[in-house]
Amino acid sequence: MKTLLKTCATAALIVISICTMADGRPEKRTINLSMAKLALDHYLEVITEGESIGLEQLFAPEFCQRIQTEKSKSHSRSEIINFLKKQRGEKLNCITSYQVLEQCPNFMIAKVTLKFENFTMTDLVTLINEDGAWKVLTSVHTYQ
């Protein structure tokens, strides 16, 4: 009788553990964007390291990306988020650096440089502080 109770209790614990772990919901993590530097560092991870956690949190609702070439192109927030989700885990072979051009309590402008083997991409990024969380508002790319 004791063996039967132990077996039933063990089986019940295993079933509960499996159901708890495999509830089918994707894990949602939030990123600490309480400081402009943290948001800028996360932005670099997103665009160069294929990080996909916190994309919706990182980009402001009115985010817009503009690519300045002979034919300028613009991309909306949803287009960029969908693109970056597809690029999850893809790492760019480049050297990155950034320089803060202007910073105030509620906004920052930074120049991000991605140096590839045959060209350099410069990204002017504007970040804003909304309710204590920093978000990327605009991104303007140029290529050299």
PDB file of C-alpha atoms in Angstrom:
ATOM      1  CA  MET A   1       0.000   0.000   0.000  1.00  0.00           C
ATOM      2  CA  LYS A   2       2.843   2.433   0.844  1.00  0.00           C
ATOM      3  CA  THR A   3       4.526   1.618  -2.472  1.00  0.00           C
ATOM      4  CA  LEU A   4       1.302   2.302  -4.365  1.00  0.00           C
ATOM      5  CA  LEU A   5       0.898   5.705  -2.654  1.00  0.00           C
ATOM      6  CA  LYS A   6       4.509   6.656  -3.393  1.00  0.00           C
ATOM      7  CA  THR A   7       4.126   5.617  -7.037  1.00  0.00           C
ATOM      8  CA  CYS A   8       0.894   7.601  -7.445  1.00  0.00           C
ATOM      9  CA  ALA A   9       2.395  10.669  -5.759  1.00  0.00           C
ATOM     10  CA  THR A  10       5.502  10.498  -7.966  1.00  0.00           C
ATOM     11  CA  ALA A  11       3.413  10.107 -11.111  1.00  0.00           C
ATOM     12  CA  ALA A  12       1.226  13.075 -10.111  1.00  0.00           C
ATOM     13  CA  LEU A  13       4.285  15.280  -9.519  1.00  0.00           C
ATOM     14  CA  ILE A  14       5.745  14.323 -12.901  1.00  0.00           C
ATOM     15  CA  VAL A  15       2.480  15.118 -14.703  1.00  0.00           C
ATOM     16  CA  ILE A  16       2.172  18.485 -12.924  1.00  0.00           C
ATOM     17  CA  SER A  17       5.801  19.360 -13.747  1.00  0.00           C
ATOM     18  CA  ILE A  18       5.399  18.499 -17.436  1.00  0.00           C
ATOM     19  CA  CYS A  19       2.153  20.454 -17.740  1.00  0.00           C
ATOM     20  CA  THR A  20       3.718  23.474 -16.068  1.00  0.00           C
ATOM     21  CA  MET A  21       6.786  23.459 -18.342  1.00  0.00           C
ATOM     22  CA  ALA A  22       4.927  22.808 -21.597  1.00  0.00           C
ATOM     23  CA  ASP A  23       1.976  25.138 -21.398  1.00  0.00           C
ATOM     24  CA  GLY A  24       2.575  26.241 -25.007  1.00  0.00           C
ATOM     25  CA  ARG A  25       3.082  29.926 -24.288  1.00  0.00           C
ATOM     26  CA  PRO A  26       6.292  31.525 -25.554  1.00  0.00           C
ATOM     27  CA  GLU A  27       8.553  33.004 -22.945  1.00  0.00           C
ATOM     28  CA  LYS A  28       8.320  36.793 -22.798  1.00  0.00           C
ATOM     29  CA  ARG A  29      11.232  38.614 -21.286  1.00  0.00           C
ATOM     30  CA  THR A  30      11.569  42.307 -20.808  1.00  0.00           C
ATOM     31  CA  ILE A  31      14.747  44.220 -21.400  1.00  0.00           C
ATOM     32  CA  ASN A  32      16.016  46.892 -19.020  1.00  0.00           C
ATOM     33  CA  LEU A  33      15.783  50.100 -21.041  1.00  0.00           C
ATOM     34  CA  SER A  34      15.874  52.484 -18.087  1.00  0.00           C
ATOM     35  CA  MET A  35      18.993  54.252 -19.395  1.00  0.00           C
ATOM     36  CA  ALA A  36      19.791  55.511 -22.886  1.00  0.00           C
ATOM     37  CA  LYS A  37      23.076  53.574 -23.019  1.00  0.00           C
ATOM     38  CA  LEU A  38      21.254  50.312 -22.217  1.00  0.00           C
ATOM     39  CA  ALA A  39      18.780  50.952 -25.040  1.00  0.00           C
ATOM     40  CA  LEU A  40      21.569  51.818 -27.486  1.00  0.00           C
ATOM     41  CA  ASP A  41      23.541  48.697 -26.502  1.00  0.00           C
ATOM     42  CA  HIS A  42      20.437  46.561 -26.974  1.00  0.00           C
ATOM     43  CA  TYR A  43      19.807  48.190 -30.369  1.00  0.00           C
ATOM     44  CA  LEU A  44      23.331  47.180 -31.416  1.00  0.00           C
ATOM     45  CA  GLU A  45      22.687  43.607 -30.240  1.00  0.00           C
ATOM     46  CA  VAL A  46      19.472  43.535 -32.246  1.00  0.00           C
ATOM     47  CA  ILE A  47      20.979  44.776 -35.513  1.00  0.00           C
ATOM     48  CA  THR A  48      24.373  43.024 -35.338  1.00  0.00           C
ATOM     49  CA  GLU A  49      23.909  39.921 -33.160  1.00  0.00           C
ATOM     50  CA  GLY A  50      20.425  38.802 -34.205  1.00  0.00           C
ATOM     51  CA  GLU A  51      18.917  39.367 -30.762  1.00  0.00           C
ATOM     52  CA  SER A  52      15.129  39.206 -31.000  1.00  0.00           C
ATOM     53  CA  ILE A  53      14.021  39.568 -27.387  1.00  0.00           C
ATOM     54  CA  GLY A  54      12.412  42.897 -26.564  1.00  0.00           C
ATOM     55  CA  LEU A  55      11.915  44.164 -30.123  1.00  0.00           C
ATOM     56  CA  GLU A  56       8.451  45.557 -29.439  1.00  0.00           C
ATOM     57  CA  GLN A  57       9.786  47.152 -26.274  1.00  0.00           C
ATOM     58  CA  LEU A  58      12.826  48.708 -28.000  1.00  0.00           C
ATOM     59  CA  PHE A  59      11.145  50.510 -30.894  1.00  0.00           C
ATOM     60  CA  ALA A  60       8.798  53.446 -30.290  1.00  0.00           C
ATOM     61  CA  PRO A  61       5.284  53.124 -31.780  1.00  0.00           C
ATOM     62  CA  GLU A  62       6.073  55.833 -34.352  1.00  0.00           C
ATOM     63  CA  PHE A  63       9.512  54.380 -35.255  1.00  0.00           C
ATOM     64  CA  CYS A  64      10.680  54.947 -38.819  1.00  0.00           C
ATOM     65  CA  GLN A  65      13.843  53.805 -40.568  1.00  0.00           C
ATOM     66  CA  ARG A  66      15.130  55.655 -43.605  1.00  0.00           C
ATOM     67  CA  ILE A  67      17.873  54.427 -45.910  1.00  0.00           C
ATOM     68  CA  GLN A  68      19.603  57.268 -47.744  1.00  0.00           C
ATOM     69  CA  THR A  69      20.938  56.112 -51.113  1.00  0.00           C
ATOM     70  CA  GLU A  70      20.278  57.246 -54.669  1.00  0.00           C
ATOM     71  CA  LYS A  71      16.736  55.969 -54.135  1.00  0.00           C
ATOM     72  CA  SER A  72      15.738  56.626 -50.552  1.00  0.00           C
ATOM     73  CA  LYS A  73      13.622  53.996 -48.813  1.00  0.00           C
ATOM     74  CA  SER A  74      11.586  54.105 -45.618  1.00  0.00           C
ATOM     75  CA  HIS A  75      10.496  51.247 -43.395  1.00  0.00           C
ATOM     76  CA  SER A  76       7.845  51.247 -40.686  1.00  0.00           C
ATOM     77  CA  ARG A  77       8.139  49.829 -37.187  1.00  0.00           C
ATOM     78  CA  SER A  78       6.202  46.677 -38.066  1.00  0.00           C
ATOM     79  CA  GLU A  79       8.326  46.048 -41.185  1.00  0.00           C
ATOM     80  CA  ILE A  80      11.553  46.363 -39.196  1.00  0.00           C
ATOM     81  CA  ILE A  81      10.324  44.178 -36.314  1.00  0.00           C
ATOM     82  CA  ASN A  82       9.177  41.455 -38.737  1.00  0.00           C
ATOM     83  CA  PHE A  83      12.507  41.613 -40.584  1.00  0.00           C
ATOM     84  CA  LEU A  84      14.526  41.432 -37.362  1.00  0.00           C
ATOM     85  CA  LYS A  85      12.495  38.481 -36.079  1.00  0.00           C
ATOM     86  CA  LYS A  86      13.365  36.596 -39.275  1.00  0.00           C
ATOM     87  CA  GLN A  87      17.039  37.474 -38.751  1.00  0.00           C
ATOM     88  CA  ARG A  88      17.064  35.969 -35.240  1.00  0.00           C
ATOM     89  CA  GLY A  89      20.502  34.578 -34.425  1.00  0.00           C
ATOM     90  CA  GLU A  90      22.140  35.978 -37.573  1.00  0.00           C
ATOM     91  CA  LYS A  91      25.382  37.747 -36.695  1.00  0.00           C
ATOM     92  CA  LEU A  92      26.870  40.406 -38.932  1.00  0.00           C
ATOM     93  CA  ASN A  93      30.585  40.232 -39.693  1.00  0.00           C
ATOM     94  CA  CYS A  94      31.410  43.827 -38.869  1.00  0.00           C
ATOM     95  CA  ILE A  95      33.131  46.032 -36.340  1.00  0.00           C
ATOM     96  CA  THR A  96      30.719  48.304 -34.478  1.00  0.00           C
ATOM     97  CA  SER A  97      31.243  51.559 -32.674  1.00  0.00           C
ATOM     98  CA  TYR A  98      29.092  54.460 -31.641  1.00  0.00           C
ATOM     99  CA  GLN A  99      29.425  58.045 -30.580  1.00  0.00           C
ATOM    100  CA  VAL A 100      26.808  59.975 -28.624  1.00  0.00           C
ATOM    101  CA  LEU A 101      26.320  63.255 -30.489  1.00  0.00           C
ATOM    102  CA  GLU A 102      23.732  64.820 -28.186  1.00  0.00           C
ATOM    103  CA  GLN A 103      22.056  63.736 -24.978  1.00  0.00           C
ATOM    104  CA  CYS A 104      19.441  65.372 -22.795  1.00  0.00           C
ATOM    105  CA  PRO A 105      17.236  63.870 -20.088  1.00  0.00           C
ATOM    106  CA  ASN A 106      14.572  62.841 -22.626  1.00  0.00           C
ATOM    107  CA  PHE A 107      16.391  62.231 -25.912  1.00  0.00           C
ATOM    108  CA  MET A 108      19.678  61.073 -27.373  1.00  0.00           C
ATOM    109  CA  ILE A 109      21.203  61.200 -30.834  1.00  0.00           C
ATOM    110  CA  ALA A 110      23.956  58.693 -31.552  1.00  0.00           C
ATOM    111  CA  LYS A 111      26.092  57.897 -34.570  1.00  0.00           C
ATOM    112  CA  VAL A 112      26.485  54.134 -34.976  1.00  0.00           C
ATOM    113  CA  THR A 113      29.145  52.842 -37.358  1.00  0.00           C
ATOM    114  CA  LEU A 114      29.187  49.299 -38.743  1.00  0.00           C
ATOM    115  CA  LYS A 115      32.434  48.677 -40.606  1.00  0.00           C
ATOM    116  CA  PHE A 116      32.255  45.724 -42.991  1.00  0.00           C
ATOM    117  CA  GLU A 117      35.073  44.397 -45.177  1.00  0.00           C
ATOM    118  CA  ASN A 118      34.080  46.372 -48.300  1.00  0.00           C
ATOM    119  CA  PHE A 119      31.895  49.196 -47.020  1.00  0.00           C
ATOM    120  CA  THR A 120      30.796  51.141 -43.962  1.00  0.00           C
ATOM    121  CA  MET A 121      27.249  51.775 -42.818  1.00  0.00           C
ATOM    122  CA  THR A 122      26.555  54.831 -40.685  1.00  0.00           C
ATOM    123  CA  ASP A 123      23.329  54.890 -38.702  1.00  0.00           C
ATOM    124  CA  LEU A 124      22.092  58.054 -37.017  1.00  0.00           C
ATOM    125  CA  VAL A 125      19.822  56.868 -34.236  1.00  0.00           C
ATOM    126  CA  THR A 126      17.419  58.991 -32.200  1.00  0.00           C
ATOM    127  CA  LEU A 127      16.245  57.622 -28.865  1.00  0.00           C
ATOM    128  CA  ILE A 128      13.532  59.074 -26.641  1.00  0.00           C
ATOM    129  CA  ASN A 129      12.627  58.530 -23.017  1.00  0.00           C
ATOM    130  CA  GLU A 130       8.951  57.586 -22.695  1.00  0.00           C
ATOM    131  CA  ASP A 131       7.706  57.060 -19.153  1.00  0.00           C
ATOM    132  CA  GLY A 132      11.140  56.011 -17.889  1.00  0.00           C
ATOM    133  CA  ALA A 133      11.919  53.618 -20.763  1.00  0.00           C
ATOM    134  CA  TRP A 134      14.223  54.516 -23.627  1.00  0.00           C
ATOM    135  CA  LYS A 135      13.048  53.644 -27.133  1.00  0.00           C
ATOM    136  CA  VAL A 136      14.478  54.011 -30.617  1.00  0.00           C
ATOM    137  CA  LEU A 137      12.451  56.634 -32.489  1.00  0.00           C
ATOM    138  CA  THR A 138      14.310  56.994 -35.796  1.00  0.00           C
ATOM    139  CA  SER A 139      17.172  55.437 -37.695  1.00  0.00           C
ATOM    140  CA  VAL A 140      18.783  56.910 -40.800  1.00  0.00           C
ATOM    141  CA  HIS A 141      21.285  54.700 -42.684  1.00  0.00           C
ATOM    142  CA  THR A 142      23.917  55.860 -45.142  1.00  0.00           C
ATOM    143  CA  TYR A 143      26.555  53.761 -46.881  1.00  0.00           C
ATOM    144  CA  GLN A 144      30.129  54.569 -47.885  1.00  0.00           C
TER     145      GLN A 144
END
